[in-house]
Short mmCIF file of C-alpha atoms in Angstrom, two decimals:
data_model
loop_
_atom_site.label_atom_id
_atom_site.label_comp_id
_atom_site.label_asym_id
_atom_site.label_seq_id
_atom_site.Cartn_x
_atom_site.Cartn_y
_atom_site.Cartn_z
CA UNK A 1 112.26 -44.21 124.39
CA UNK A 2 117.17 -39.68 129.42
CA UNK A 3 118.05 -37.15 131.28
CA UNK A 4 119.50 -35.80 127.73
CA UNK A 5 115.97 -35.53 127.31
CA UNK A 6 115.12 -39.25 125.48
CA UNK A 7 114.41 -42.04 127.77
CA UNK A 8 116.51 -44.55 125.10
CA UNK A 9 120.41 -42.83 125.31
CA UNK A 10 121.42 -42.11 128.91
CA UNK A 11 122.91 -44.41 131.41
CA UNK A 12 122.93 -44.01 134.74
CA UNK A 13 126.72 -45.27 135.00
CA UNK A 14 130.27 -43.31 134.84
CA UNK A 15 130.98 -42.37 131.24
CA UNK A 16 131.37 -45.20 129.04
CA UNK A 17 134.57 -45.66 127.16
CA UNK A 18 134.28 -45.42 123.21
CA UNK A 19 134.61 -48.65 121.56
CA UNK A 20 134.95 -50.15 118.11
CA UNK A 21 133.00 -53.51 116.95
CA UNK A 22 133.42 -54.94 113.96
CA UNK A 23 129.98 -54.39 112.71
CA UNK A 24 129.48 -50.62 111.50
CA UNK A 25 127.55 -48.43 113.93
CA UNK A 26 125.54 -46.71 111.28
CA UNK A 27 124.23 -50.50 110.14
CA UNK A 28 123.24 -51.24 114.41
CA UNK A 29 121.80 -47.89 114.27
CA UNK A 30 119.83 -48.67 111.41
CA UNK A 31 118.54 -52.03 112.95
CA UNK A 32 118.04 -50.38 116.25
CA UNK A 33 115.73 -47.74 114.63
CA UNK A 34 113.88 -51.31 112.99
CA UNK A 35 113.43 -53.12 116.06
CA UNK A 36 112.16 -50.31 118.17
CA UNK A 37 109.77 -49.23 115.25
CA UNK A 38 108.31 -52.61 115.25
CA UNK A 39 108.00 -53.00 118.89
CA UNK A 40 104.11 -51.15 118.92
CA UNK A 41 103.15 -53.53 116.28
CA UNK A 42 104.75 -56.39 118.11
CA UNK A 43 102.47 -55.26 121.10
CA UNK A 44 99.50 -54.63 119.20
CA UNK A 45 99.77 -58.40 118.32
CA UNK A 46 100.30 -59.45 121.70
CA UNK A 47 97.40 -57.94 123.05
CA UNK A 48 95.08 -59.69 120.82
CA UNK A 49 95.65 -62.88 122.27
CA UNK A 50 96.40 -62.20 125.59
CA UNK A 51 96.19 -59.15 128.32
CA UNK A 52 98.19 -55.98 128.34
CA UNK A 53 99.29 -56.88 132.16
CA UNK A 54 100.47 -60.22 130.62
CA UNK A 55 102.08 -59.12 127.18
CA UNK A 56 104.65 -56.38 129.90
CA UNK A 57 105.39 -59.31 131.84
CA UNK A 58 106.10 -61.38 128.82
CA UNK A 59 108.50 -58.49 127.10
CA UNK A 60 110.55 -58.17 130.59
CA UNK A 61 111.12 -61.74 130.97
CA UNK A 62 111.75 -62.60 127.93
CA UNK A 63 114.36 -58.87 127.86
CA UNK A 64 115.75 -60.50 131.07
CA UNK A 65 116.72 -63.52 129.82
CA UNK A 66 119.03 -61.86 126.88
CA UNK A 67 120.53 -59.36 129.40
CA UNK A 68 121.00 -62.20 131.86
CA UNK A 69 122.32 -64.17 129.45
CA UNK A 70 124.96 -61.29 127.62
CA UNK A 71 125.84 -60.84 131.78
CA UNK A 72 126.99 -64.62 132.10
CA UNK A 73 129.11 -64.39 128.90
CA UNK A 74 131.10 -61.11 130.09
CA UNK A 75 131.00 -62.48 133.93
CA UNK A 76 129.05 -59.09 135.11
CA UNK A 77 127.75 -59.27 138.46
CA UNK A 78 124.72 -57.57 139.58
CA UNK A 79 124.81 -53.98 141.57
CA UNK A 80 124.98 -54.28 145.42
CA UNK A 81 123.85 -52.64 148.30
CA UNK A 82 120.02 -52.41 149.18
CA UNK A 83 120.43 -47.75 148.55
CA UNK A 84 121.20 -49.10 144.76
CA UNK A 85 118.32 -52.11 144.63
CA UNK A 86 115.88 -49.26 146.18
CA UNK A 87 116.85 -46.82 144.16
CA UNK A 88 116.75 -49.32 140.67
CA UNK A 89 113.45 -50.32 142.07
CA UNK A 90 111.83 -47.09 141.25
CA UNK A 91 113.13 -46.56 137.78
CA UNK A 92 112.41 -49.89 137.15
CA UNK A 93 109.26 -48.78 137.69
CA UNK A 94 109.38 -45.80 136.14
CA UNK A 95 111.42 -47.02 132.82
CA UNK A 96 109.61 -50.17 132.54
CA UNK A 97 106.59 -51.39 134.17
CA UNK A 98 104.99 -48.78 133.90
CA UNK A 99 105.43 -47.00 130.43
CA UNK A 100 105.75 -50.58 128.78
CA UNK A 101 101.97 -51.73 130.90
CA UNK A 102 100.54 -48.18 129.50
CA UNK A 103 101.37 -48.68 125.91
CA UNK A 104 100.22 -52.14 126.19
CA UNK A 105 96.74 -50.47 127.69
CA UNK A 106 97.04 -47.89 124.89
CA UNK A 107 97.03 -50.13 122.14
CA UNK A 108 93.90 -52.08 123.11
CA UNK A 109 92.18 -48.88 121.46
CA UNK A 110 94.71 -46.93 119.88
CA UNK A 111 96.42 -48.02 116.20
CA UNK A 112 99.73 -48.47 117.16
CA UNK A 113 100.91 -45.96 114.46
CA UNK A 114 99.92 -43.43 117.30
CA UNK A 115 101.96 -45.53 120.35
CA UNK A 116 104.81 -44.98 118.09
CA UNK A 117 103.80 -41.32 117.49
CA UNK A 118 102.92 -40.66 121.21
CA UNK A 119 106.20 -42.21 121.93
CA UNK A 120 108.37 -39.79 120.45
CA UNK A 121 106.92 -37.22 122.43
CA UNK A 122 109.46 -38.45 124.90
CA UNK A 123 111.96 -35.23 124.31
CA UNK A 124 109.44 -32.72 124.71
CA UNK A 125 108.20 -33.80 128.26
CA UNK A 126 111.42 -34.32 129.19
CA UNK A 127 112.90 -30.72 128.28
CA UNK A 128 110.12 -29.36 129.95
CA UNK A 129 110.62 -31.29 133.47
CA UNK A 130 114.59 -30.73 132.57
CA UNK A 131 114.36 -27.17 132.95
CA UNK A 132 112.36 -27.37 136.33
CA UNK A 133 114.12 -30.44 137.96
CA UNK A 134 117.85 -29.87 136.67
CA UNK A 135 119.38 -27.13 137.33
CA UNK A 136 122.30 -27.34 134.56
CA UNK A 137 119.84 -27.12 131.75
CA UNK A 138 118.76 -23.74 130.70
CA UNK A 139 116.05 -22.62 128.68
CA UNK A 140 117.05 -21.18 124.94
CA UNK A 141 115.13 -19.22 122.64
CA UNK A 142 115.30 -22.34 119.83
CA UNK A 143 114.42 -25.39 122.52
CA UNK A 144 111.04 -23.22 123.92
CA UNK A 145 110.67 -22.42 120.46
CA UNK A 146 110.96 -26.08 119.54
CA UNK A 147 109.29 -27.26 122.82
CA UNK A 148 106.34 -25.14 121.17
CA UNK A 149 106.33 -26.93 117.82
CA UNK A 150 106.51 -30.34 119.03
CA UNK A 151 103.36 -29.76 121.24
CA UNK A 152 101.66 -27.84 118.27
CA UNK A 153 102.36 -31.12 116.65
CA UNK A 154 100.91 -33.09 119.35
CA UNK A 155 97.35 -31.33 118.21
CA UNK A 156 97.95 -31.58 114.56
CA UNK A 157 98.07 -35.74 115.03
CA UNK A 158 95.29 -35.58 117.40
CA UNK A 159 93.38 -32.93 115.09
CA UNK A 160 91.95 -30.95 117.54
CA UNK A 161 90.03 -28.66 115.26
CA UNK A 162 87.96 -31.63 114.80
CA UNK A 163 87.27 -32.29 118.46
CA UNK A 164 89.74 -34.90 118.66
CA UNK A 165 87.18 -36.85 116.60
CA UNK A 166 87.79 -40.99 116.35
CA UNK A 167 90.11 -41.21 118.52
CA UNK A 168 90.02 -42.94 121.93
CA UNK A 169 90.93 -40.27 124.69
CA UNK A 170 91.62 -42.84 127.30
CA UNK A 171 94.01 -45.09 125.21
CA UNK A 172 95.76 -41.83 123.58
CA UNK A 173 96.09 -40.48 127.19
CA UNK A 174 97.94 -43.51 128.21
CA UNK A 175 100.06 -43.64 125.19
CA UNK A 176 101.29 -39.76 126.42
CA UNK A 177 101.28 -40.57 130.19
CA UNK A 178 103.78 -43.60 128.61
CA UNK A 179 105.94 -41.31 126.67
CA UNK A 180 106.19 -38.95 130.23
CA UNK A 181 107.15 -41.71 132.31
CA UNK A 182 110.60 -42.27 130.65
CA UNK A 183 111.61 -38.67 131.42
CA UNK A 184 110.91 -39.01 134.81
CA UNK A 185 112.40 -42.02 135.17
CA UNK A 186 115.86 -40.51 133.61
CA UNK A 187 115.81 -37.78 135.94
CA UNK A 188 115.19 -39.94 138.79
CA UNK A 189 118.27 -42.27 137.37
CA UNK A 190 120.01 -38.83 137.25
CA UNK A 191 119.89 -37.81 140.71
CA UNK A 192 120.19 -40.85 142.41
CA UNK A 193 122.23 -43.12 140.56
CA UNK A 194 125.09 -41.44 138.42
CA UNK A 195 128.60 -42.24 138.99
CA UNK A 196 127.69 -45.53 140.98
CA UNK A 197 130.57 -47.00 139.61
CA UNK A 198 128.94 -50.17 138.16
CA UNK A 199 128.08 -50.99 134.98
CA UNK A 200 125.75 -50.10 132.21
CA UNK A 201 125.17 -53.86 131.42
CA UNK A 202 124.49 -54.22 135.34
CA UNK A 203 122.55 -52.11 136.03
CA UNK A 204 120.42 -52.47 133.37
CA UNK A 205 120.13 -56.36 134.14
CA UNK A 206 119.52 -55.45 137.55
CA UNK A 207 116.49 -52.89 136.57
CA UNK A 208 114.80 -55.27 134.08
CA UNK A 209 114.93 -58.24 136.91
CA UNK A 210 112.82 -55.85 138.93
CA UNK A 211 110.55 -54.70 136.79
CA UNK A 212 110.01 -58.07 135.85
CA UNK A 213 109.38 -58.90 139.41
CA UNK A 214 106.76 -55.87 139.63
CA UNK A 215 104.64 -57.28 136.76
CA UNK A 216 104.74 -61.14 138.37
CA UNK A 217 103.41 -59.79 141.89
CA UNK A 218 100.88 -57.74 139.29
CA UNK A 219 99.75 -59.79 136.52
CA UNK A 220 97.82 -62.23 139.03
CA UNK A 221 96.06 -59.60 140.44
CA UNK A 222 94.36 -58.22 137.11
CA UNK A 223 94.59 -61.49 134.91
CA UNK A 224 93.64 -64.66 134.85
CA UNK A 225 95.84 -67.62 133.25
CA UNK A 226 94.80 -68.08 129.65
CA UNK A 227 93.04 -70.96 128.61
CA UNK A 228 95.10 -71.48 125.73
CA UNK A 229 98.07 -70.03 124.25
CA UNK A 230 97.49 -68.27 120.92
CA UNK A 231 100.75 -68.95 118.45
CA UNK A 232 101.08 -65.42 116.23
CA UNK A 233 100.60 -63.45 119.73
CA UNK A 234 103.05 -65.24 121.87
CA UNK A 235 105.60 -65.17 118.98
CA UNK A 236 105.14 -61.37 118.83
CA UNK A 237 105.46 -60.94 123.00
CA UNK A 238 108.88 -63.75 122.51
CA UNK A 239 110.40 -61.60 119.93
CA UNK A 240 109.26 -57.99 121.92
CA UNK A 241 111.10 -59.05 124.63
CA UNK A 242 114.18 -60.94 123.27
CA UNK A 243 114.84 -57.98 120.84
CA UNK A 244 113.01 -55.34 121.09
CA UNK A 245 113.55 -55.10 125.05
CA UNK A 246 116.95 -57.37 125.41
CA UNK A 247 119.10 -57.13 122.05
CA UNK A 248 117.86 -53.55 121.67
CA UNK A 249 119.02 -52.38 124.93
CA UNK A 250 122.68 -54.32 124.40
CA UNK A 251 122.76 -52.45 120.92
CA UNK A 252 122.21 -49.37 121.74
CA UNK A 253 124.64 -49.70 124.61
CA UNK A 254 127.34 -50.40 122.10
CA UNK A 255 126.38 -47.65 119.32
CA UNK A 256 126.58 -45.06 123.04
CA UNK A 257 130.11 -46.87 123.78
CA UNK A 258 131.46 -45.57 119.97
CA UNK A 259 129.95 -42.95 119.00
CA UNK A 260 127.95 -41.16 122.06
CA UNK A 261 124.53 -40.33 123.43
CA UNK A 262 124.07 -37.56 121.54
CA UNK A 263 124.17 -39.13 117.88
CA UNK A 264 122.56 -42.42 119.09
CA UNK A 265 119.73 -40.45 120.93
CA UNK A 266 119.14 -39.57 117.19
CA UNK A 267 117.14 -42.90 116.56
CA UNK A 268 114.05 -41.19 118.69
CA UNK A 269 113.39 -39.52 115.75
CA UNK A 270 113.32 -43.07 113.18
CA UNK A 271 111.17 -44.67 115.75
CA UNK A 272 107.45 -43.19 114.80
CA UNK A 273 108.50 -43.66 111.07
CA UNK A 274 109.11 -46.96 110.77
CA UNK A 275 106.09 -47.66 113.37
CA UNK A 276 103.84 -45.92 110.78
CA UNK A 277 105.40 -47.62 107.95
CA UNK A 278 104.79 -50.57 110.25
CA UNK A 279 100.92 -50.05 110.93
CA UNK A 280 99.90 -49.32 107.83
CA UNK A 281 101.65 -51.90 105.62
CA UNK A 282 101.41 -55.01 107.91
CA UNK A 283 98.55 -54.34 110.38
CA UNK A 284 96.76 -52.04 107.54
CA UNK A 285 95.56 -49.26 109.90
CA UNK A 286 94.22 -46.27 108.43
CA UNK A 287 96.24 -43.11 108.06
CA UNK A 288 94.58 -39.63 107.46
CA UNK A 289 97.21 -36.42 106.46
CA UNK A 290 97.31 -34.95 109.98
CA UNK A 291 99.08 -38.27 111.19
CA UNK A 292 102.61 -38.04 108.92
CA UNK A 293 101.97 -34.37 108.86
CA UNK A 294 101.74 -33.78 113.20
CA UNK A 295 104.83 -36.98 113.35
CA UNK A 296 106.86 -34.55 111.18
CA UNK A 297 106.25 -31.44 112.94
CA UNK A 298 106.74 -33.40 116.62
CA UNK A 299 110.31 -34.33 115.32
CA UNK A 300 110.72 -31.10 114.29
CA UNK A 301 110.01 -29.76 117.61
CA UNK A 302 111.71 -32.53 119.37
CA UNK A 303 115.44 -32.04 116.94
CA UNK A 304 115.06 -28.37 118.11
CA UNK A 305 114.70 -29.23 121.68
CA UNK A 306 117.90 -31.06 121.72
CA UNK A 307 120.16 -28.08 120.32
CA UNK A 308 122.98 -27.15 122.67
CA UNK A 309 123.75 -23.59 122.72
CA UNK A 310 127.42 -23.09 120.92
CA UNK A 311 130.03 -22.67 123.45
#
């Protein structure tokens, strides 16, 4: 879920030095691609024992623990200077509260095989903001062209020659306003944060700690305290935040370290796959042919939108 156009590759750091690990990046891209498919399931558990409000605040916690705790072991301190903390603030915001609260909405009324589908809209709003908020990227002939089929994809899962019928426009409209959010937030990071000299793993501790912070001043304002803990749902919130929020953010930060943005931006495209899969088998949502048929098409549009012109 960048400023290359996906809100799940960029950092808002210097460059990051290409590293090796002993674990094969294809394999961590593989079980990136897992854990981020499974995260709208995870949610659409969560919300059926407890609030979306509380389900966000759950999945930051729990994400800022594992950061917190992968910050102790390699002695990373957090960013200073209140510009920085204001600045973090608002793509905290942006990044996390926000587009993680919205799908949570989203998926009170939505199958979560459209979250995932919504989600990987991501690349099309952001090439479209792209080309109106940052200057270096120019418009092609094949990313308007793709920019094009990704929308027309957009329709085909929300079959609009059928007048959108059975599906919930207020959940699906959250689900999209979800997906925009992360582009903003990129471009924000973009502009305002690159080349602050500290690092990914800080700042990205120091981003989740405030969006975590956001939720706690919200939660009690739209919630009340449960009168009892469901099991299956808090499981599904633990596991949402610990690895689909924590370990996912520290794997992808290594597969960026080796092998760069560009290829690891790549797992966009496995994320509405495996969150169909997902729905369907475990959940057992239904699936008509203009789902898998608009997901392909969006990807299609989305691939094309990431092209660079050859040099």
């Amino acid at each position: 879920m960048s400023a290359v156009t996906t809100p799940r590759t960029d950092t808002p750091t210097a460059t990051i030095p290409r590293r090796r690990t002993a674990l094969d990046w294809r394999i961590r891209f593989g079980v990136l691609s897992v854990i981020w498919g499974f995260s709208f399931l995870l949610i659409k558990v969560g919300t059926e024992g407890y609030a979306p409000f509380q389900v966000t605040f759950g999945r930051l916690l729990f994400g800022t623990a594992v950061l917190a705790a992968a910050m102790a072991v390699k002695r990373e301190r957090l960013p200073r200077g209140a510009r920085t903390w204001g600045h973090l603030a608002v793509a905290a915001l942006l990044l996390n509260a926000l587009p993680f609260s919205l799908f949570a909405y989203s998926e009170l009324t939505i199958p979560s095989t459209l979250a995932g589908i919504c989600n990987a809209t991501s690349p099309l709003w952001g090439m479209t903001l792209s080309l109106v908020a940052l200057s270096e990227d120019r418009p092609t002939r094949r990313r308007v062209a793709g920019l094009g089929i990704g929308f027309l994809g957009v329709l085909t899962v929300l079959g609009v020659w059928q007048g959108f019928h059975g599906l919930d426009a207020t959940g699906t409209a959250m689900a999209l306003l979800a997906s925009l959010s992360y582009p903003i937030g990129w471009i924000y990071v973009r502009r305002t944060l690159a080349g602050t000299g500290h690092s990914h793993l800080s700042m990205t501790g120091a981003q989740l700690l405030l969006a975590t912070a956001q939720l706690a001043l919200v939660t009690p304002l739209f919630t009340t305290l449960p009168s009892h803990f469901p099991m299956v749902p808090l499981l599904a919130i633990v596991a949402l935040g610990a690895l689909g929020t924590g370990l996912a953010m520290l794997v992808q930060y290594g597969i960026v370290a080796e092998v760069g943005p560009t290829t690891a931006q790549m797992v966009t495209y496995f994320i509405p796959v495996i969150a169909t899969a997902a729905g369907v088998a475990i959940l057992g949502e239904s699936l008509t042919w203009s789902t898998p048929v608009g997901a392909v098409i969006v990807l299609a549009g989305a691939a094309l939108t990431q092209a660079k012109p050859r040099r």
